[in-house]
Amino acid sequence: MRLPLASGAATGAVAIALYPLFEGGAWFWTCLGVILVVTGIGMLGSRYTLPDWLVPPAQLVAVLIYLTAVFTGDKAWIGLVPTKESVLGLAKLLGTGFADIQRFAAPVPSGTGITLLTCGGVGLIAILVDLLASRLRRAALTGLPLLALFTVPAAVASEPIAGPMFVIAALGYLGVLAADGRERITHWGRAVLVRRAPSFVAPKPASDAGALRLSGKRIGFAAIVLAILLPALLPTLEPNPLFGFGVGNGKGKGGSSISIPNPIVNLRGQLSLPTNSTVLTYTGSDNFSRYLRLYSLDIFDGEQWTMTARGRSEDRVSEGPMPAAPGQDMSLPVTESTTKIQVSDQIRGPLEFLPLPYPASRIRIEGDWRPDRDTLMVFSTQDTAVGLAYEVTTREPKPTAETLKEAPPAPPEINERYLQLPENLPSEIRDLARQVTQRGASRYEQAIQLQEFFTKEGGFTYSLATQGHNGPALTEFLIRSRTGYCEQFAASMAVLARILGIPARVAIGYTGGSNASGEWTVRTHDSHAWPELYFEGTGWLRFEPTPTGGAGQGSATVPLYTRPEVVTTGGDEPTATPTSNSTGADLPNQSAGNRRDLMPDRDFGGAPVAVDEGVPVALRIGVGAVVVLLIALIPGLLRWGLRARRRRSYSRAAEDPAPLPHEEHEEAVTPEPTGIVAVRTDRRESAVAAAWAELDDALCDYGMSRQPSESPRALARRLAEQYAFDEEAAAAMARIATAVERMLFARTPGDLGSLPGDLRRVRRALAAAVTRGRRIRAALLPPSTLLRARRLGTRMLDGFDRLENLRFRRPARRDV
């Protein structure tokens, strides 16, 4: 029965690692119930020696009954026995759970569907672990299903798994191995705890089951300690900072279609990474920052924003200019600029979409890169942009406020695609769109009013602790909490714009980054989502509803054409008045020097910008090497500290004059005020004991032995003869041996005035008898200290053995 219990405990220990994926702990108690069910069936099977092939099916049936009782008990017979209705209810909840995990970002709410999915998965893992450990007797293989469960939070959660969770999971697996070892030992007889002599001179015990089991525990605990310490000393591995999503239709490279499943769902993970790694750098001909777009999402089904699957384009960007920007009038004034982009080569995984400023008119790049005509996204099914350098020419429109106010309605094909909304969209969201905008205002003015609703008037706050972008989350964000990050702001403004009849979509990419040395640097924390709204004659324009600066996403900027104040500068063209939030990209007539001067005011309200350059790999390796060196010096430092304490003990005793016999007796026995006689140990005796212990450790450090039956005088004689002590060293060793013998057998140890000097002479004589390498090892990695650590670990493991050997027995019945 020990193995089924250990298997259940190991599954529960690993399941604890799922905590960061959920809100609250209700899911865990449900999973704990299914683990107890599986464990109970396994223990009954072992107790009554059921056939091994029968136990897993019985566990599956028990899990089904448990899930039915918990989730669809109202449709089951007597609340337990599954019926057709209850099974269909479970299937429907499973479908809901699968849909929820696709649209929520961790930590997800503990909904019924997600909890059922998690509980069922944990139950299957528990059955598989019990099968391998208890039925097939392959305890080591249980690490595979446990590892599969443990990798779920490692792959999904944006935060690293906490060290204690790893330790708990590892101890659970070690528990299965230990239980399997004890089961095998009990087939040959009762396991006996083997005691070891504490001295380093004790002979090695014979190999036995107890020794093997103890060695296994040492290996297990050492592996856990190394797994915790080593990652702290090595450079960290981070998720792909450029959204590592797959491309194609499941056929691998060269597929005929391209689709991106939920590119927005991992956005918060990029923003909350602990290390702000560099994604790319760029320079522009006008030295202005520009948003860099990766994806364009055009479908909102009430649950999530997704992208229309696009067919393989026949165009190649290397063969000519890009397709014309949709909706852009060729007669509209534009600002032409050239941007040179260098993508980091430290990105993990492929990158099939190019980060580009919008709208790109020409791209100079190596490889097979193709544009999407409707969105101007550029992708490849053959190449990756990791480590790639390319050049982009953009023709950015310069619309005036009057041009945007008088923009004609969008063509039918644009409205049909970019005004679609689900029929079940909550009416309160539709009402909100009309409440925050003025009736009769132009679409351009309504778009500005929506942006100001999010940035100024609506009372919104920026926070990464939010839950996705689906329908319920959208209502929670807009109506109640009004707290979120760029994902919620962009998705919400696009929905409200569509309600008002303004074609809208959501763009995913990066803000312009920061400029500290004439070159713009974009990092993972610059990941961003923003809405793009369509105005006929101008095309797609970026808006910025997300709060900027220190209270929001610091590198986000509000474009100038979205500001309502319009003044005349003396010519025919109206120009927007810049504010403290203006950027160089928003002010095309501003010099680069003035652009950099405005960056502190834009980002942090006048505070200096502290650019996080990240920690260089070389520095991390250097720090790790220093930490390893300090850890390696710990045994030597501990040995030095112990030696210093002993030296103070026998040095102080050597300074005191030797007491007379009657004085020694009076010091040794002193009546206490309560009348109880207390016996004290003479300080000189403690000093002799400290000196003898120091000599004992010195012999151990230098690789010399002391026989257990060897008297102090015999040891002094053998060392002097074996290592050719000179007269002074031999006499010093003889005096130390005499002091020890007097401490053991005489009433007083006598005069100790020469003890410190005698010990120094003996240590020098011992050191002269060994090689230089042995002396260095004795100073840096003293074996005496390592043996003490080993004995401490042995005592700890012996404590575990005592716990394992506990037996609870019923009291014997008495026959009266």
PDB file of C-alpha atoms in Angstrom, residues 196-346:
ATOM      1  CA  ARG A 196      27.825   4.791  11.130  1.00  0.00           C
ATOM      2  CA  ALA A 197      30.666   5.759  13.420  1.00  0.00           C
ATOM      3  CA  PRO A 198      31.032   9.557  13.425  1.00  0.00           C
ATOM      4  CA  SER A 199      34.845   9.677  13.282  1.00  0.00           C
ATOM      5  CA  PHE A 200      36.712  10.012  10.047  1.00  0.00           C
ATOM      6  CA  VAL A 201      38.975   7.156  11.110  1.00  0.00           C
ATOM      7  CA  ALA A 202      36.124   4.638  11.272  1.00  0.00           C
ATOM      8  CA  PRO A 203      36.320   1.780   8.768  1.00  0.00           C
ATOM      9  CA  LYS A 204      33.877   1.835   5.872  1.00  0.00           C
ATOM     10  CA  PRO A 205      30.776  -0.277   6.447  1.00  0.00           C
ATOM     11  CA  ALA A 206      29.984  -3.138   4.165  1.00  0.00           C
ATOM     12  CA  SER A 207      27.611  -2.541   1.292  1.00  0.00           C
ATOM     13  CA  ASP A 208      24.023  -3.221   2.277  1.00  0.00           C
ATOM     14  CA  ALA A 209      20.498  -2.156   1.410  1.00  0.00           C
ATOM     15  CA  GLY A 210      20.485   0.555   4.031  1.00  0.00           C
ATOM     16  CA  ALA A 211      23.648   2.085   2.615  1.00  0.00           C
ATOM     17  CA  LEU A 212      22.254   1.983  -0.914  1.00  0.00           C
ATOM     18  CA  ARG A 213      19.035   3.627   0.206  1.00  0.00           C
ATOM     19  CA  LEU A 214      20.960   6.311   2.095  1.00  0.00           C
ATOM     20  CA  SER A 215      23.144   7.000  -0.951  1.00  0.00           C
ATOM     21  CA  GLY A 216      20.057   7.322  -3.112  1.00  0.00           C
ATOM     22  CA  LYS A 217      18.641   9.933  -0.787  1.00  0.00           C
ATOM     23  CA  ARG A 218      21.894  11.854  -0.822  1.00  0.00           C
ATOM     24  CA  ILE A 219      21.889  11.876  -4.615  1.00  0.00           C
ATOM     25  CA  GLY A 220      18.269  13.006  -4.689  1.00  0.00           C
ATOM     26  CA  PHE A 221      18.736  15.861  -2.252  1.00  0.00           C
ATOM     27  CA  ALA A 222      21.968  16.930  -3.958  1.00  0.00           C
ATOM     28  CA  ALA A 223      20.162  17.018  -7.313  1.00  0.00           C
ATOM     29  CA  ILE A 224      17.404  19.226  -5.892  1.00  0.00           C
ATOM     30  CA  VAL A 225      19.923  21.636  -4.362  1.00  0.00           C
ATOM     31  CA  LEU A 226      21.869  21.896  -7.620  1.00  0.00           C
ATOM     32  CA  ALA A 227      18.677  22.408  -9.608  1.00  0.00           C
ATOM     33  CA  ILE A 228      17.818  25.367  -7.375  1.00  0.00           C
ATOM     34  CA  LEU A 229      21.289  26.932  -7.221  1.00  0.00           C
ATOM     35  CA  LEU A 230      22.619  26.493 -10.762  1.00  0.00           C
ATOM     36  CA  PRO A 231      19.884  28.475 -12.594  1.00  0.00           C
ATOM     37  CA  ALA A 232      20.669  31.458 -10.379  1.00  0.00           C
ATOM     38  CA  LEU A 233      24.281  31.362 -11.603  1.00  0.00           C
ATOM     39  CA  LEU A 234      23.615  30.896 -15.328  1.00  0.00           C
ATOM     40  CA  PRO A 235      22.177  33.294 -17.938  1.00  0.00           C
ATOM     41  CA  THR A 236      18.404  33.021 -18.059  1.00  0.00           C
ATOM     42  CA  LEU A 237      16.444  31.699 -21.012  1.00  0.00           C
ATOM     43  CA  GLU A 238      13.442  33.835 -21.851  1.00  0.00           C
ATOM     44  CA  PRO A 239      10.411  33.340 -24.051  1.00  0.00           C
ATOM     45  CA  ASN A 240      10.669  34.514 -27.638  1.00  0.00           C
ATOM     46  CA  PRO A 241      10.400  38.321 -27.349  1.00  0.00           C
ATOM     47  CA  LEU A 242       8.833  38.549 -30.805  1.00  0.00           C
ATOM     48  CA  PHE A 243       5.743  36.402 -30.228  1.00  0.00           C
ATOM     49  CA  GLY A 244       6.846  32.891 -31.105  1.00  0.00           C
ATOM     50  CA  PHE A 245       3.663  31.900 -32.934  1.00  0.00           C
ATOM     51  CA  GLY A 246       3.485  29.336 -35.691  1.00  0.00           C
ATOM     52  CA  VAL A 247       2.900  30.171 -39.319  1.00  0.00           C
ATOM     53  CA  GLY A 248       1.177  28.126 -41.994  1.00  0.00           C
ATOM     54  CA  ASN A 249      -1.653  25.659 -42.138  1.00  0.00           C
ATOM     55  CA  GLY A 250      -0.024  22.881 -40.166  1.00  0.00           C
ATOM     56  CA  LYS A 251       1.983  21.606 -43.122  1.00  0.00           C
ATOM     57  CA  GLY A 252       5.251  23.107 -42.009  1.00  0.00           C
ATOM     58  CA  LYS A 253       7.376  25.479 -43.998  1.00  0.00           C
ATOM     59  CA  GLY A 254       6.187  26.293 -47.412  1.00  0.00           C
ATOM     60  CA  GLY A 255       2.471  25.948 -46.664  1.00  0.00           C
ATOM     61  CA  SER A 256      -0.038  27.692 -48.890  1.00  0.00           C
ATOM     62  CA  SER A 257      -1.816  29.697 -46.203  1.00  0.00           C
ATOM     63  CA  ILE A 258      -0.863  31.747 -43.192  1.00  0.00           C
ATOM     64  CA  SER A 259      -2.708  32.128 -39.913  1.00  0.00           C
ATOM     65  CA  ILE A 260      -1.817  33.371 -36.444  1.00  0.00           C
ATOM     66  CA  PRO A 261      -3.809  31.838 -33.559  1.00  0.00           C
ATOM     67  CA  ASN A 262      -4.512  34.483 -30.939  1.00  0.00           C
ATOM     68  CA  PRO A 263      -1.373  36.652 -31.279  1.00  0.00           C
ATOM     69  CA  ILE A 264      -2.751  38.985 -28.612  1.00  0.00           C
ATOM     70  CA  VAL A 265      -3.028  36.387 -25.871  1.00  0.00           C
ATOM     71  CA  ASN A 266       0.672  36.403 -24.884  1.00  0.00           C
ATOM     72  CA  LEU A 267       1.070  40.163 -24.979  1.00  0.00           C
ATOM     73  CA  ARG A 268       1.019  40.560 -21.201  1.00  0.00           C
ATOM     74  CA  GLY A 269       3.745  37.909 -20.902  1.00  0.00           C
ATOM     75  CA  GLN A 270       6.071  40.087 -22.959  1.00  0.00           C
ATOM     76  CA  LEU A 271       5.282  43.166 -20.875  1.00  0.00           C
ATOM     77  CA  SER A 272       5.864  41.371 -17.563  1.00  0.00           C
ATOM     78  CA  LEU A 273       9.094  39.545 -18.372  1.00  0.00           C
ATOM     79  CA  PRO A 274      11.636  40.154 -15.583  1.00  0.00           C
ATOM     80  CA  THR A 275      14.422  40.983 -18.078  1.00  0.00           C
ATOM     81  CA  ASN A 276      13.779  43.759 -20.585  1.00  0.00           C
ATOM     82  CA  SER A 277      15.723  42.224 -23.488  1.00  0.00           C
ATOM     83  CA  THR A 278      16.525  44.038 -26.704  1.00  0.00           C
ATOM     84  CA  VAL A 279      14.325  42.936 -29.619  1.00  0.00           C
ATOM     85  CA  LEU A 280      15.668  45.201 -32.366  1.00  0.00           C
ATOM     86  CA  THR A 281      17.337  48.531 -33.069  1.00  0.00           C
ATOM     87  CA  TYR A 282      16.639  51.014 -35.851  1.00  0.00           C
ATOM     88  CA  THR A 283      17.650  54.382 -37.228  1.00  0.00           C
ATOM     89  CA  GLY A 284      15.554  56.688 -39.396  1.00  0.00           C
ATOM     90  CA  SER A 285      16.462  59.307 -41.945  1.00  0.00           C
ATOM     91  CA  ASP A 286      14.529  61.868 -39.878  1.00  0.00           C
ATOM     92  CA  ASN A 287      15.532  60.317 -36.497  1.00  0.00           C
ATOM     93  CA  PHE A 288      11.898  60.043 -35.388  1.00  0.00           C
ATOM     94  CA  SER A 289      10.463  57.060 -33.546  1.00  0.00           C
ATOM     95  CA  ARG A 290       7.791  54.943 -35.211  1.00  0.00           C
ATOM     96  CA  TYR A 291       5.486  52.182 -34.090  1.00  0.00           C
ATOM     97  CA  LEU A 292       6.454  48.831 -35.633  1.00  0.00           C
ATOM     98  CA  ARG A 293       3.542  46.579 -36.508  1.00  0.00           C
ATOM     99  CA  LEU A 294       3.630  42.786 -36.708  1.00  0.00           C
ATOM    100  CA  TYR A 295       0.007  41.668 -36.982  1.00  0.00           C
ATOM    101  CA  SER A 296      -3.354  43.147 -37.907  1.00  0.00           C
ATOM    102  CA  LEU A 297      -6.435  41.573 -36.306  1.00  0.00           C
ATOM    103  CA  ASP A 298      -9.712  42.187 -38.081  1.00  0.00           C
ATOM    104  CA  ILE A 299     -12.220  39.681 -36.609  1.00  0.00           C
ATOM    105  CA  PHE A 300     -14.041  40.130 -33.302  1.00  0.00           C
ATOM    106  CA  ASP A 301     -16.501  37.314 -32.569  1.00  0.00           C
ATOM    107  CA  GLY A 302     -17.508  38.506 -29.115  1.00  0.00           C
ATOM    108  CA  GLU A 303     -14.904  36.293 -27.478  1.00  0.00           C
ATOM    109  CA  GLN A 304     -11.571  37.285 -29.026  1.00  0.00           C
ATOM    110  CA  TRP A 305      -9.809  39.295 -31.725  1.00  0.00           C
ATOM    111  CA  THR A 306      -8.286  37.116 -34.423  1.00  0.00           C
ATOM    112  CA  MET A 307      -6.854  37.480 -37.900  1.00  0.00           C
ATOM    113  CA  THR A 308      -8.317  36.331 -41.181  1.00  0.00           C
ATOM    114  CA  ALA A 309      -6.308  33.454 -42.627  1.00  0.00           C
ATOM    115  CA  ARG A 310      -4.527  34.769 -45.679  1.00  0.00           C
ATOM    116  CA  GLY A 311      -3.529  32.795 -48.760  1.00  0.00           C
ATOM    117  CA  ARG A 312       0.059  32.623 -49.973  1.00  0.00           C
ATOM    118  CA  SER A 313       0.830  35.900 -51.761  1.00  0.00           C
ATOM    119  CA  GLU A 314       2.361  35.784 -55.225  1.00  0.00           C
ATOM    120  CA  ASP A 315       4.102  39.144 -54.661  1.00  0.00           C
ATOM    121  CA  ARG A 316       7.637  39.396 -53.377  1.00  0.00           C
ATOM    122  CA  VAL A 317       8.894  42.541 -51.692  1.00  0.00           C
ATOM    123  CA  SER A 318      12.290  42.062 -53.346  1.00  0.00           C
ATOM    124  CA  GLU A 319      10.767  42.336 -56.820  1.00  0.00           C
ATOM    125  CA  GLY A 320       9.370  45.839 -56.551  1.00  0.00           C
ATOM    126  CA  PRO A 321       7.450  48.307 -54.427  1.00  0.00           C
ATOM    127  CA  MET A 322       4.857  47.307 -51.892  1.00  0.00           C
ATOM    128  CA  PRO A 323       1.144  47.364 -52.803  1.00  0.00           C
ATOM    129  CA  ALA A 324      -0.517  50.723 -52.380  1.00  0.00           C
ATOM    130  CA  ALA A 325      -1.819  51.521 -48.905  1.00  0.00           C
ATOM    131  CA  PRO A 326      -5.590  50.810 -48.837  1.00  0.00           C
ATOM    132  CA  GLY A 327      -7.736  53.947 -48.854  1.00  0.00           C
ATOM    133  CA  GLN A 328      -4.849  56.414 -49.257  1.00  0.00           C
ATOM    134  CA  ASP A 329      -5.418  59.155 -51.827  1.00  0.00           C
ATOM    135  CA  MET A 330      -2.343  59.631 -53.983  1.00  0.00           C
ATOM    136  CA  SER A 331      -2.852  63.404 -53.894  1.00  0.00           C
ATOM    137  CA  LEU A 332      -2.617  63.542 -50.096  1.00  0.00           C
ATOM    138  CA  PRO A 333       0.650  65.084 -48.787  1.00  0.00           C
ATOM    139  CA  VAL A 334       2.986  62.456 -47.317  1.00  0.00           C
ATOM    140  CA  THR A 335       6.221  62.335 -45.331  1.00  0.00           C
ATOM    141  CA  GLU A 336       8.742  59.960 -46.881  1.00  0.00           C
ATOM    142  CA  SER A 337      11.320  58.378 -44.590  1.00  0.00           C
ATOM    143  CA  THR A 338      13.790  55.496 -44.693  1.00  0.00           C
ATOM    144  CA  THR A 339      14.243  53.271 -41.623  1.00  0.00           C
ATOM    145  CA  LYS A 340      17.081  50.757 -41.183  1.00  0.00           C
ATOM    146  CA  ILE A 341      16.149  47.927 -38.815  1.00  0.00           C
ATOM    147  CA  GLN A 342      18.410  45.314 -37.207  1.00  0.00           C
ATOM    148  CA  VAL A 343      16.616  42.432 -35.479  1.00  0.00           C
ATOM    149  CA  SER A 344      18.442  40.846 -32.556  1.00  0.00           C
ATOM    150  CA  ASP A 345      20.040  37.454 -33.163  1.00  0.00           C
ATOM    151  CA  GLN A 346      19.331  36.399 -29.546  1.00  0.00           C
TER     152      GLN A 346
END
